[in-house]
């Protein structure tokens, strides 16, 4: 038995075998009740965040990570963006008949590692198997819940003019790492996904100055450009950002130049954009730089009370470029 | 624009368009924040249930329902099986490039209808689009949360010998309806999916005699046979069930006879198995029969303090047949 078969998804004996041999090996915790219909746990009274994402990245393995790393970090980060402390995740697997068990094992092991690193538990799940050719390899859906500490309110409506916009580090790395792998390009070994759980860094920021953080967004699909435009639209402010403050690693920029990609619209999986009261900008940057995920954090711009809904990028050449939502796709199946 | 394109999943302008034109039309509620990274809501202190399932049924449309109906009812029912009051659902869509928007629209409209019927809200979601051929049509993942009223404890460990086993109605209808559609069989119009939200019926039972209900399970993939065997194993009891008390509609039985299927191992999407204290059996049956979903409810057997882990089916011919977990699959992609 070296490959996934259709019977592993039929809910019977072979499904039990798959769960016991592969899933329980990694996701053991007191709440996971794989043979029951869900998890049960106690919650305190308060405000909860709930989010979901499906992951269809191709290829499944790429420099610095794999689909399992994305599936845990992506949902952990979405909870963190709500100001929540991520706590419990679900895991829905859709497997292609013929998938080598070795590959599934690697993905699940990575999920377990990332769950530990993010300090969350995978407590409930589901596995479906479809015929060879009906899905490409493995898709994963995760959903997650976590409580939002009192006093924290992260929402577009909290953004006002005159606030600073902080970006936690370089952009474009994830997309270029995946594309390089997909097309078999020989890229520098320094190009790898930035995928990481951001919840610990975000928690430290919120613990220190939570009432001064208006909004957080992770610039995944659509990239930094799309997220900034969404903030301008939803928060009804203008935004001015400085191109020279936005870090693009030279190797990533080179690939972008060759392939014609704009790093502002490439997906990132371990970055956060924060809109904060300008009185705490330096303090937030200092806290973020203590974390590996925020080592290259910079203030990239600010919100304005004019040009509502517009994002102006002050370019290195001295002009202003207006940033819109991502239009035609650059890179499909990037996460 | 009549079909889904890859750009509808890129997180940019076309994703916004898809969300606004199709998704917000049906899933409008105060919590759904499609352009933010999740939903936020207040919860009371207490015990929560959390569950997930992916739906990959083929074909997407079948007599009596479609994949959207399954996706809402399946997760609502899993929450109900935990004794929880289903409240909030997530919705992760994976769409195949080229999917007609008309089909997506039908599926989403059905999800909205079922959400209303089950009295839950779809509050957060995600849409991915993959290339034509990389997925077969549309896959949906839903996850859900709900609070478990105090005093309710549904768990395999609560099952003791001498309890009654109640089944809410006929078995096999869903699988045969889907298979008939898949293979283009001309079946009786009476054969259609049993898919339905069970939470209102379950709520009425638990409100009346919740402390006397030990366990609930919905016999989906794996069918009734697998669920009974799982209960015997996990609860460490023996089980005796009476074949004559298990309803199989004659049209379903005929198709099973022709195709060689055993209805005991076919998936159901609107049925529940309850293990209850025998003092309340009649009362539970009477409450269930007041609901369309429980109109054919019967007591099908009981738990024993002998033959631990074994399920004996008293056949119409007078013999005993031992029921094991489903082995080799009968019907892939049934939900």
XYZ file of C-alpha atoms in Angstrom:
670
model
C 0.000 0.000 0.000
C 2.067 2.894 -1.283
C -0.511 5.077 -2.921
C -3.882 6.514 -1.977
C -6.812 4.477 -3.296
C -10.436 5.465 -3.744
C -11.452 3.202 -0.854
C -9.421 5.393 1.517
C -12.185 7.965 1.174
C -15.246 5.730 1.490
C -15.802 6.203 5.221
C -15.243 2.519 6.021
C -12.368 0.282 7.018
C -9.782 1.824 4.688
C -10.690 5.342 5.806
C -10.089 4.236 9.388
C -6.745 2.809 8.336
C -5.711 6.061 6.630
C -6.738 8.070 9.665
C -4.967 5.816 12.102
C -1.746 5.343 10.127
C -1.242 8.835 8.779
C -3.432 11.438 10.382
C -3.476 10.449 14.045
C 0.298 10.051 13.924
C 0.630 13.801 13.540
C -2.547 15.391 14.843
C -2.818 13.685 18.203
C -4.566 15.788 20.789
C -7.326 15.272 23.270
C -9.933 17.032 21.141
C -9.447 15.312 17.825
C -12.230 12.817 17.481
C -11.682 11.520 13.967
C -14.354 8.897 14.188
C -16.955 11.233 15.585
C -18.506 14.096 13.654
C -16.594 17.025 15.106
C -14.661 18.449 18.033
C -16.075 19.839 21.250
C -14.293 22.380 23.459
C -15.008 25.058 26.053
C -14.993 28.707 25.076
C -15.124 31.796 27.290
C -17.674 34.531 26.698
C -16.299 37.064 24.236
C -15.677 37.881 20.616
C -14.635 35.071 18.291
C -13.065 35.145 14.835
C -13.865 32.416 12.290
C -12.215 32.056 8.911
C -11.510 29.589 6.113
C -9.288 29.127 3.068
C -8.766 26.372 0.509
C -5.268 25.677 -0.764
C -4.669 24.445 -4.299
C -1.038 25.454 -4.832
C 0.802 23.758 -7.688
C 3.278 22.170 -7.289
C 2.544 20.821 -3.803
C 6.206 21.130 -2.753
C 8.296 24.257 -3.379
C 11.386 25.942 -1.918
C 10.832 26.646 1.767
C 7.561 24.840 2.178
C 4.640 22.843 0.863
C 0.859 22.993 0.696
C 0.569 21.858 4.326
C 2.627 24.790 5.556
C 0.383 27.167 3.599
C -2.776 25.519 4.883
C -1.862 26.006 8.541
C -0.137 29.404 8.286
C -2.738 30.902 5.961
C -5.618 30.296 8.321
C -3.574 31.125 11.433
C -2.667 34.434 9.782
C -6.234 35.239 8.773
C -7.274 34.780 12.403
C -4.354 36.949 13.539
C -5.454 39.644 11.058
C -8.743 39.773 12.963
C -6.825 40.421 16.166
C -7.697 36.928 17.388
C -5.488 34.416 19.149
C -5.684 31.400 16.780
C -6.661 28.286 18.714
C -8.365 25.482 16.777
C -8.146 24.482 13.111
C -10.057 22.017 10.969
C -8.426 20.152 8.096
C -10.330 18.990 5.018
C -8.224 16.939 2.618
C -9.180 16.187 -0.982
C -6.745 13.605 -2.335
C -6.204 12.331 -5.865
C -6.273 8.572 -6.287
C -2.683 7.458 -6.810
C -1.118 10.131 -4.609
C 1.998 8.567 -3.054
C 1.531 8.119 0.698
C 5.035 9.449 1.133
C 3.906 12.801 -0.210
C 0.825 12.851 2.008
C 3.024 11.988 4.962
C 5.374 14.901 4.246
C 2.472 17.324 3.983
C 0.862 16.129 7.213
C 4.179 16.204 9.068
C 4.651 19.800 7.974
C 1.139 20.679 9.117
C 1.911 19.202 12.529
C 5.177 21.168 12.742
C 3.510 24.417 11.814
C 0.634 23.787 14.211
C 3.175 23.404 17.003
C 5.031 26.514 15.923
C 1.818 28.532 15.777
C 0.573 26.995 19.032
C -2.731 25.831 17.625
C -4.444 22.426 17.537
C -5.962 20.667 14.529
C -9.069 19.230 16.145
C -11.395 18.018 13.418
C -11.110 16.942 9.813
C -12.378 15.105 6.803
C -10.720 13.228 3.958
C -12.153 12.687 0.492
C -10.506 10.752 -2.326
C -11.424 11.366 -5.971
C -10.445 9.448 -9.080
C -7.114 9.996 -10.732
C -7.407 13.090 -12.895
C -10.437 14.532 -11.061
C -8.248 16.700 -8.856
C -4.615 17.652 -9.249
C -2.705 15.975 -6.397
C -3.979 17.308 -3.105
C -6.170 20.199 -2.073
C -6.509 21.255 1.549
C -9.118 23.380 3.244
C -8.561 24.687 6.726
C -10.978 26.684 8.841
C -10.059 28.176 12.179
C -11.422 29.843 15.275
C -9.874 31.998 17.958
C -10.945 34.523 20.578
C -10.295 38.239 20.162
C -8.950 39.760 23.403
C -11.165 42.495 24.797
C -10.047 45.981 23.829
C -8.905 44.859 20.389
C -10.943 46.046 17.432
C -9.515 45.516 13.973
C -11.760 46.839 11.217
C -11.614 48.969 8.070
C -13.850 51.527 9.786
C -11.158 52.191 12.405
C -8.746 53.553 9.814
C -8.539 57.374 9.818
C -6.481 59.840 7.817
C -2.984 60.519 9.118
C -2.219 56.953 10.170
C 0.978 55.133 9.258
C 1.137 52.002 7.086
C 3.666 49.382 8.116
C 4.756 46.382 6.009
C 6.503 43.507 7.786
C 9.093 42.753 5.083
C 9.916 41.968 1.460
C 7.297 41.132 -1.152
C 7.059 38.617 -3.975
C 9.201 35.822 -2.516
C 6.405 33.246 -2.221
C 5.085 33.642 -5.760
C 8.519 33.523 -7.351
C 9.531 30.450 -5.311
C 6.402 28.590 -6.448
C 6.673 29.708 -10.065
C 10.348 28.788 -10.185
C 9.496 25.291 -8.998
C 6.526 24.994 -11.328
C 8.508 25.909 -14.429
C 11.723 24.154 -13.390
C 13.731 27.382 -13.364
C 17.206 27.324 -11.815
C 16.804 30.129 -9.324
C 19.031 31.322 -6.506
C 18.657 29.218 -3.374
C 17.818 32.403 -1.521
C 14.431 32.498 -3.240
C 11.975 30.662 -1.069
C 8.468 31.101 0.260
C 8.030 33.601 3.095
C 5.218 31.411 4.466
C 5.186 31.639 8.268
C 2.739 31.970 11.127
C 2.460 35.649 12.082
C 0.355 35.244 15.190
C 3.139 35.525 17.767
C 4.477 38.765 16.269
C 0.981 40.193 15.911
C 0.206 39.181 19.480
C 3.228 41.059 20.776
C 2.221 44.176 18.862
C -1.382 44.011 20.056
C -0.349 43.325 23.646
C 1.727 46.496 23.655
C -0.385 48.945 21.643
C -3.515 47.063 20.596
C -5.798 50.068 20.936
C -3.659 51.969 18.419
C -3.822 49.313 15.672
C -6.716 50.097 13.327
C -6.370 47.394 10.684
C -4.212 44.441 9.687
C -4.244 42.571 6.371
C -1.973 39.907 4.957
C -1.175 40.631 1.304
C -1.697 37.131 -0.129
C -3.490 36.640 -3.471
C -3.727 40.005 -5.200
C -0.543 41.165 -3.491
C 0.312 44.382 -1.689
C -1.174 46.570 -4.427
C -4.624 44.976 -4.139
C -4.642 45.087 -0.332
C -3.728 48.782 -0.273
C -6.463 49.566 -2.788
C -8.990 47.545 -0.742
C -8.015 49.477 2.391
C -8.403 52.810 0.588
C -11.839 51.753 -0.689
C -13.188 50.140 2.453
C -11.786 52.670 4.908
C -12.587 55.654 2.712
C -9.159 57.228 2.910
C -6.469 58.110 0.415
C -3.159 56.262 0.641
C 0.330 57.383 -0.295
C 3.126 54.808 -0.251
C 6.801 55.203 -0.994
C 8.238 52.679 -3.467
C 11.721 53.001 -1.967
C 10.435 51.741 1.407
C 8.981 48.552 -0.108
C 11.583 45.797 -0.078
C 11.907 43.484 -3.078
C 14.855 41.131 -2.811
C 17.182 41.585 -5.822
C 16.856 37.938 -6.916
C 13.067 38.255 -6.864
C 13.206 41.533 -8.762
C 15.432 39.933 -11.405
C 12.973 37.113 -12.019
C 10.123 39.618 -12.126
C 12.005 41.672 -14.714
C 12.591 38.616 -16.877
C 9.066 37.187 -16.607
C 7.285 40.523 -16.629
C 5.731 40.256 -13.150
C 5.028 43.226 -10.933
C 6.027 42.326 -7.350
C 3.311 44.636 -6.014
C 0.749 42.135 -7.278
C 2.454 38.876 -6.309
C 1.145 36.801 -3.412
C 2.940 36.693 -0.063
C 2.246 34.158 2.679
C 4.091 35.549 5.673
C 3.638 39.293 5.497
C 1.313 41.728 7.198
C 0.232 45.290 6.462
C -0.679 47.257 9.593
C -2.413 50.617 9.755
C -1.474 52.213 13.071
C -1.740 55.500 14.903
C 1.442 57.409 14.025
C 2.233 57.856 17.732
C 3.150 54.152 17.989
C 4.863 53.568 14.635
C 8.380 53.381 16.026
C 7.294 51.141 18.889
C 5.490 48.763 16.530
C 8.490 48.591 14.201
C 10.766 47.889 17.133
C 8.534 45.032 18.395
C 8.233 43.548 14.910
C 11.975 43.611 14.286
C 12.451 41.353 17.324
C 10.705 38.598 15.313
C 12.227 36.822 12.345
C 9.000 37.499 10.422
C 9.307 41.239 10.980
C 13.055 41.725 10.720
C 12.682 43.871 7.591
C 9.583 45.798 8.730
C 9.320 49.352 7.440
C 6.835 52.185 7.413
C 5.854 52.344 3.749
C 3.369 55.206 3.747
C 0.338 56.785 5.328
C -3.361 57.410 5.003
C -4.663 60.762 3.739
C -7.875 62.751 4.001
C -7.780 63.474 0.271
C -7.880 61.346 -2.887
C -10.330 59.053 -1.101
C -10.222 55.474 -2.404
C -6.998 56.092 -4.321
C -3.539 54.657 -3.707
C -0.589 56.690 -4.977
C 2.820 55.068 -5.196
C 5.669 57.586 -5.065
C 8.077 55.938 -7.471
C 11.844 55.942 -7.282
C 11.831 58.132 -10.403
C 9.826 60.804 -8.612
C 6.432 60.263 -10.212
C 3.159 59.021 -8.744
C 1.711 55.736 -9.978
C -1.906 54.936 -9.074
C -2.371 51.378 -7.801
C -5.602 49.544 -8.635
C -6.848 46.075 -7.736
C -5.041 43.245 -9.514
C -6.688 42.800 -12.923
C -5.750 39.897 -15.185
C -3.976 37.171 -13.283
C -0.233 36.915 -13.139
C 0.119 33.635 -11.323
C -2.732 31.126 -10.871
C -2.767 28.428 -8.155
C -0.211 30.251 -6.073
C -1.740 29.283 -2.722
C -19.101 36.618 -19.007
C -20.922 33.313 -18.849
C -18.270 31.028 -17.449
C -15.831 31.093 -14.546
C -12.326 32.206 -15.566
C -9.038 31.755 -13.765
C -8.925 35.462 -12.958
C -12.038 35.069 -10.814
C -9.810 33.377 -8.266
C -6.833 35.725 -8.285
C -7.880 37.877 -5.354
C -8.137 41.038 -7.452
C -10.774 42.908 -9.403
C -12.426 39.839 -10.946
C -12.613 38.097 -7.574
C -14.418 41.146 -6.206
C -16.783 41.002 -9.155
C -17.537 37.310 -8.561
C -18.146 37.946 -4.875
C -20.374 40.923 -5.474
C -22.402 39.479 -8.353
C -22.880 35.924 -7.134
C -21.955 35.387 -3.547
C -23.220 38.501 -1.786
C -26.500 38.126 -3.628
C -27.229 35.030 -1.587
C -25.141 35.202 1.565
C -25.986 38.689 2.747
C -25.764 39.086 6.475
C -24.167 41.496 8.858
C -21.253 39.214 9.670
C -20.099 38.246 6.212
C -17.050 40.359 5.501
C -15.985 38.938 2.153
C -13.221 41.453 1.641
C -11.792 41.021 5.119
C -10.070 37.889 6.332
C -12.821 36.332 8.411
C -15.963 36.881 10.451
C -16.187 38.153 14.002
C -19.074 37.420 16.384
C -19.885 37.230 20.079
C -20.093 33.865 21.827
C -21.354 33.017 25.302
C -19.231 31.002 27.701
C -19.893 27.312 27.202
C -19.145 24.263 25.138
C -18.706 24.681 21.390
C -18.744 22.134 18.586
C -16.585 22.636 15.479
C -16.676 20.440 12.401
C -15.801 20.372 8.706
C -16.525 18.378 5.551
C -15.543 18.690 1.901
C -18.094 17.828 -0.776
C -17.024 16.362 -4.102
C -20.247 14.697 -5.255
C -20.501 13.790 -8.925
C -22.650 14.859 -10.690
C -23.168 18.241 -9.012
C -26.938 18.119 -9.617
C -29.063 15.075 -8.819
C -32.708 14.252 -8.015
C -33.801 16.221 -4.953
C -30.717 18.350 -4.553
C -27.249 19.445 -5.541
C -23.780 19.816 -4.026
C -24.771 23.065 -2.306
C -27.587 21.344 -0.427
C -25.166 18.662 0.751
C -22.572 21.221 1.781
C -24.927 23.083 4.092
C -26.919 20.119 5.437
C -23.865 17.913 5.959
C -22.116 20.342 8.248
C -25.332 21.419 9.985
C -26.032 17.749 10.696
C -22.518 17.068 11.992
C -22.957 19.925 14.466
C -26.380 18.585 15.442
C -24.832 15.129 16.013
C -22.642 16.793 18.649
C -25.776 18.091 20.380
C -24.905 21.623 19.249
C -27.202 24.285 17.864
C -25.610 25.015 14.459
C -25.022 28.737 14.086
C -22.274 29.841 11.695
C -20.838 28.187 8.577
C -17.864 28.927 6.362
C -17.898 28.188 2.636
C -14.760 27.353 0.638
C -15.387 26.985 -3.085
C -12.959 25.365 -5.529
C -14.216 26.021 -9.058
C -13.085 24.609 -12.367
C -12.277 27.131 -15.059
C -15.127 27.070 -17.574
C -17.852 26.259 -15.030
C -21.035 27.944 -16.278
C -22.045 30.770 -13.943
C -25.597 29.532 -14.202
C -24.567 26.325 -12.438
C -22.676 28.215 -9.726
C -25.697 30.430 -9.263
C -27.997 27.438 -8.787
C -25.658 25.900 -6.220
C -25.297 29.142 -4.250
C -29.055 29.780 -4.339
C -29.610 26.313 -2.899
C -27.027 26.938 -0.175
C -28.850 30.145 0.766
C -32.199 28.316 0.863
C -30.825 25.541 3.043
C -29.087 28.038 5.346
C -32.426 29.724 5.876
C -34.186 26.417 6.450
C -31.542 25.322 8.966
C -31.475 28.780 10.566
C -27.737 29.260 10.222
C -25.619 31.985 8.633
C -22.775 31.588 6.153
C -20.390 34.202 7.503
C -17.006 33.690 5.871
C -15.660 32.100 2.728
C -13.019 31.723 0.096
C -13.090 31.012 -3.642
C -10.324 29.406 -5.651
C -10.365 28.739 -9.389
C -8.176 26.072 -10.980
C -7.521 25.320 -14.625
C -9.960 23.306 -16.685
C -9.286 19.648 -15.947
C -7.542 20.268 -12.622
C -10.745 19.704 -10.674
C -14.038 18.196 -11.754
C -16.608 21.020 -11.755
C -17.007 22.338 -8.250
C -15.891 21.197 -4.823
C -17.195 22.814 -1.648
C -15.842 22.753 1.861
C -17.938 23.945 4.744
C -16.919 24.212 8.381
C -19.303 25.126 11.155
C -19.587 26.099 14.763
C -22.391 25.996 17.301
C -22.865 25.997 21.043
C -23.876 22.851 22.941
C -26.634 23.608 25.497
C -25.606 22.823 29.044
C -26.778 19.427 30.230
C -26.263 17.864 26.806
C -23.430 15.376 26.479
C -23.260 13.308 23.320
C -20.343 10.885 23.281
C -19.566 7.231 22.571
C -18.631 6.804 26.228
C -22.198 7.579 27.283
C -23.556 4.497 25.536
C -24.354 1.614 27.934
C -25.797 -1.820 27.415
C -29.568 -2.042 27.288
C -30.132 1.183 25.369
C -32.362 1.441 22.311
C -31.156 2.325 18.817
C -33.427 4.559 16.765
C -33.105 5.247 13.047
C -34.956 8.261 11.618
C -36.070 6.677 8.325
C -35.258 4.769 5.157
C -31.701 4.119 3.968
C -29.961 4.200 0.611
C -32.057 6.875 -1.114
C -29.241 9.417 -1.482
C -26.705 7.037 -2.992
C -29.132 5.556 -5.474
C -30.388 8.997 -6.552
C -26.817 10.152 -7.235
C -25.783 6.914 -8.965
C -28.906 6.951 -11.110
C -28.075 10.458 -12.284
C -24.398 9.622 -12.796
C -25.095 6.628 -14.992
C -28.140 8.098 -16.736
C -30.472 5.391 -15.427
C -34.220 5.884 -15.860
C -35.305 5.467 -12.260
C -38.613 6.069 -10.548
C -39.201 9.734 -9.752
C -39.704 8.699 -6.140
C -35.966 8.031 -5.832
C -34.319 11.219 -4.647
C -31.765 12.297 -2.096
C -32.874 12.348 1.523
C -30.553 15.306 2.134
C -32.095 17.602 4.767
C -31.059 19.599 7.807
C -31.766 17.532 10.915
C -31.035 20.185 13.502
C -34.620 21.215 14.242
C -35.743 17.613 14.839
C -32.663 16.871 16.930
C -33.217 20.072 18.896
C -36.779 19.038 19.751
C -35.594 15.615 20.942
C -32.787 17.089 23.042
C -35.047 19.776 24.508
C -37.429 17.095 25.733
C -35.112 14.280 26.862
C -31.570 15.508 26.211
C -30.112 13.842 29.292
C -31.339 10.457 28.045
C -29.681 10.668 24.627
C -26.248 9.032 24.746
C -25.081 9.269 21.153
C -26.164 10.492 17.726
C -24.529 9.742 14.396
C -25.583 10.441 10.835
C -24.969 7.406 8.616
C -23.380 9.187 5.635
C -20.328 7.649 3.875
C -19.958 4.080 5.031
C -23.699 3.811 5.615
C -25.696 2.426 8.522
C -23.591 -0.733 8.767
C -20.363 1.186 9.302
C -21.880 3.574 11.837
C -23.308 0.709 13.905
C -19.955 -1.078 13.889
C -18.192 2.155 14.919
C -20.616 2.600 17.804
C -20.058 -0.988 18.958
C -16.274 -0.496 18.817
C -16.060 2.960 20.346
C -18.714 2.459 23.005
C -17.583 -1.079 23.850
C -20.994 -2.655 23.610
C -22.565 -5.343 21.501
C -25.359 -4.361 19.131
C -28.324 -6.346 17.863
C -30.452 -4.847 15.094
C -33.549 -6.188 13.387
C -33.458 -6.137 9.579
C -37.244 -5.956 9.367
C -37.232 -2.638 11.249
C -34.831 -1.009 8.780
C -36.759 0.646 5.973
C -35.491 0.373 2.407
C -37.884 1.828 -0.134
C -38.847 -0.824 -2.716
C -37.519 1.231 -5.667
C -34.177 1.622 -3.896
C -34.072 -2.070 -3.062
C -34.761 -2.944 -6.706
C -31.847 -0.850 -7.950
C -29.636 -2.352 -5.241
C -30.635 -5.844 -6.334
C -29.802 -5.070 -9.961
C -26.509 -3.272 -9.304
C -25.425 -5.462 -6.432
C -25.374 -2.782 -3.743
C -26.067 -3.431 -0.078
C -28.278 -0.598 1.243
C -26.718 -1.037 4.690
C -23.513 0.425 3.270
C -24.927 3.190 1.105
C -24.578 6.843 2.167
C -27.506 8.797 3.543
C -27.569 12.570 3.952
C -30.652 13.197 6.038
C -30.768 10.375 8.549
C -29.743 10.016 12.156
C -29.023 7.073 14.424
C -29.768 7.773 18.087
C -28.794 5.650 21.065
C -31.216 6.461 23.865
C -32.237 5.251 27.289
C -35.037 2.775 26.692
C -37.315 4.704 29.057
C -37.666 7.473 26.463
C -37.787 5.487 23.234
C -41.493 5.964 22.603
C -41.299 9.659 23.437
C -38.346 10.186 21.090
C -40.096 8.323 18.267
C -43.203 10.402 18.794
C -41.250 13.685 18.654
C -39.351 12.576 15.565
C -42.494 11.550 13.705
C -43.771 15.115 14.000
C -40.968 16.135 11.624
C -40.888 15.298 7.919
C -37.287 14.064 8.413
C -38.399 11.585 11.087
C -41.743 10.478 9.738
C -40.488 6.904 9.261
C -38.484 6.696 12.484
C -38.271 3.255 14.058
C -36.469 1.518 16.870
C -34.133 -0.818 15.010
C -32.325 -2.561 17.838
C -30.483 -2.256 21.112
C -27.111 -2.347 22.791
C -25.944 -5.458 24.643
C -23.464 -6.247 27.393
C -22.167 -9.222 25.385
C -20.504 -9.685 22.003
C -18.637 -6.421 22.668
C -17.645 -4.622 19.460
C -19.885 -6.827 17.344
C -23.037 -5.930 15.424
C -25.509 -8.720 14.738
C -28.256 -8.201 12.181
C -31.274 -10.418 12.756
C -32.232 -11.175 9.165
C -35.697 -11.642 7.794
C -34.760 -15.274 7.198
C -34.097 -15.782 10.894
C -30.297 -15.882 10.844
C -27.751 -13.493 12.307
C -25.427 -11.623 9.969
C -22.410 -9.874 11.471
C -21.931 -6.307 10.179
C -18.396 -4.985 9.750
C -17.093 -1.622 8.566
C -17.542 -0.952 4.846
C -14.641 -2.547 3.024
C -14.131 -2.026 -0.698
C -16.082 0.942 -1.935
C -19.470 0.638 -3.505
C -19.994 4.207 -4.609
C -17.206 6.808 -4.811
C -17.820 10.594 -4.778
C -21.261 10.191 -3.272
C -21.046 13.341 -1.144
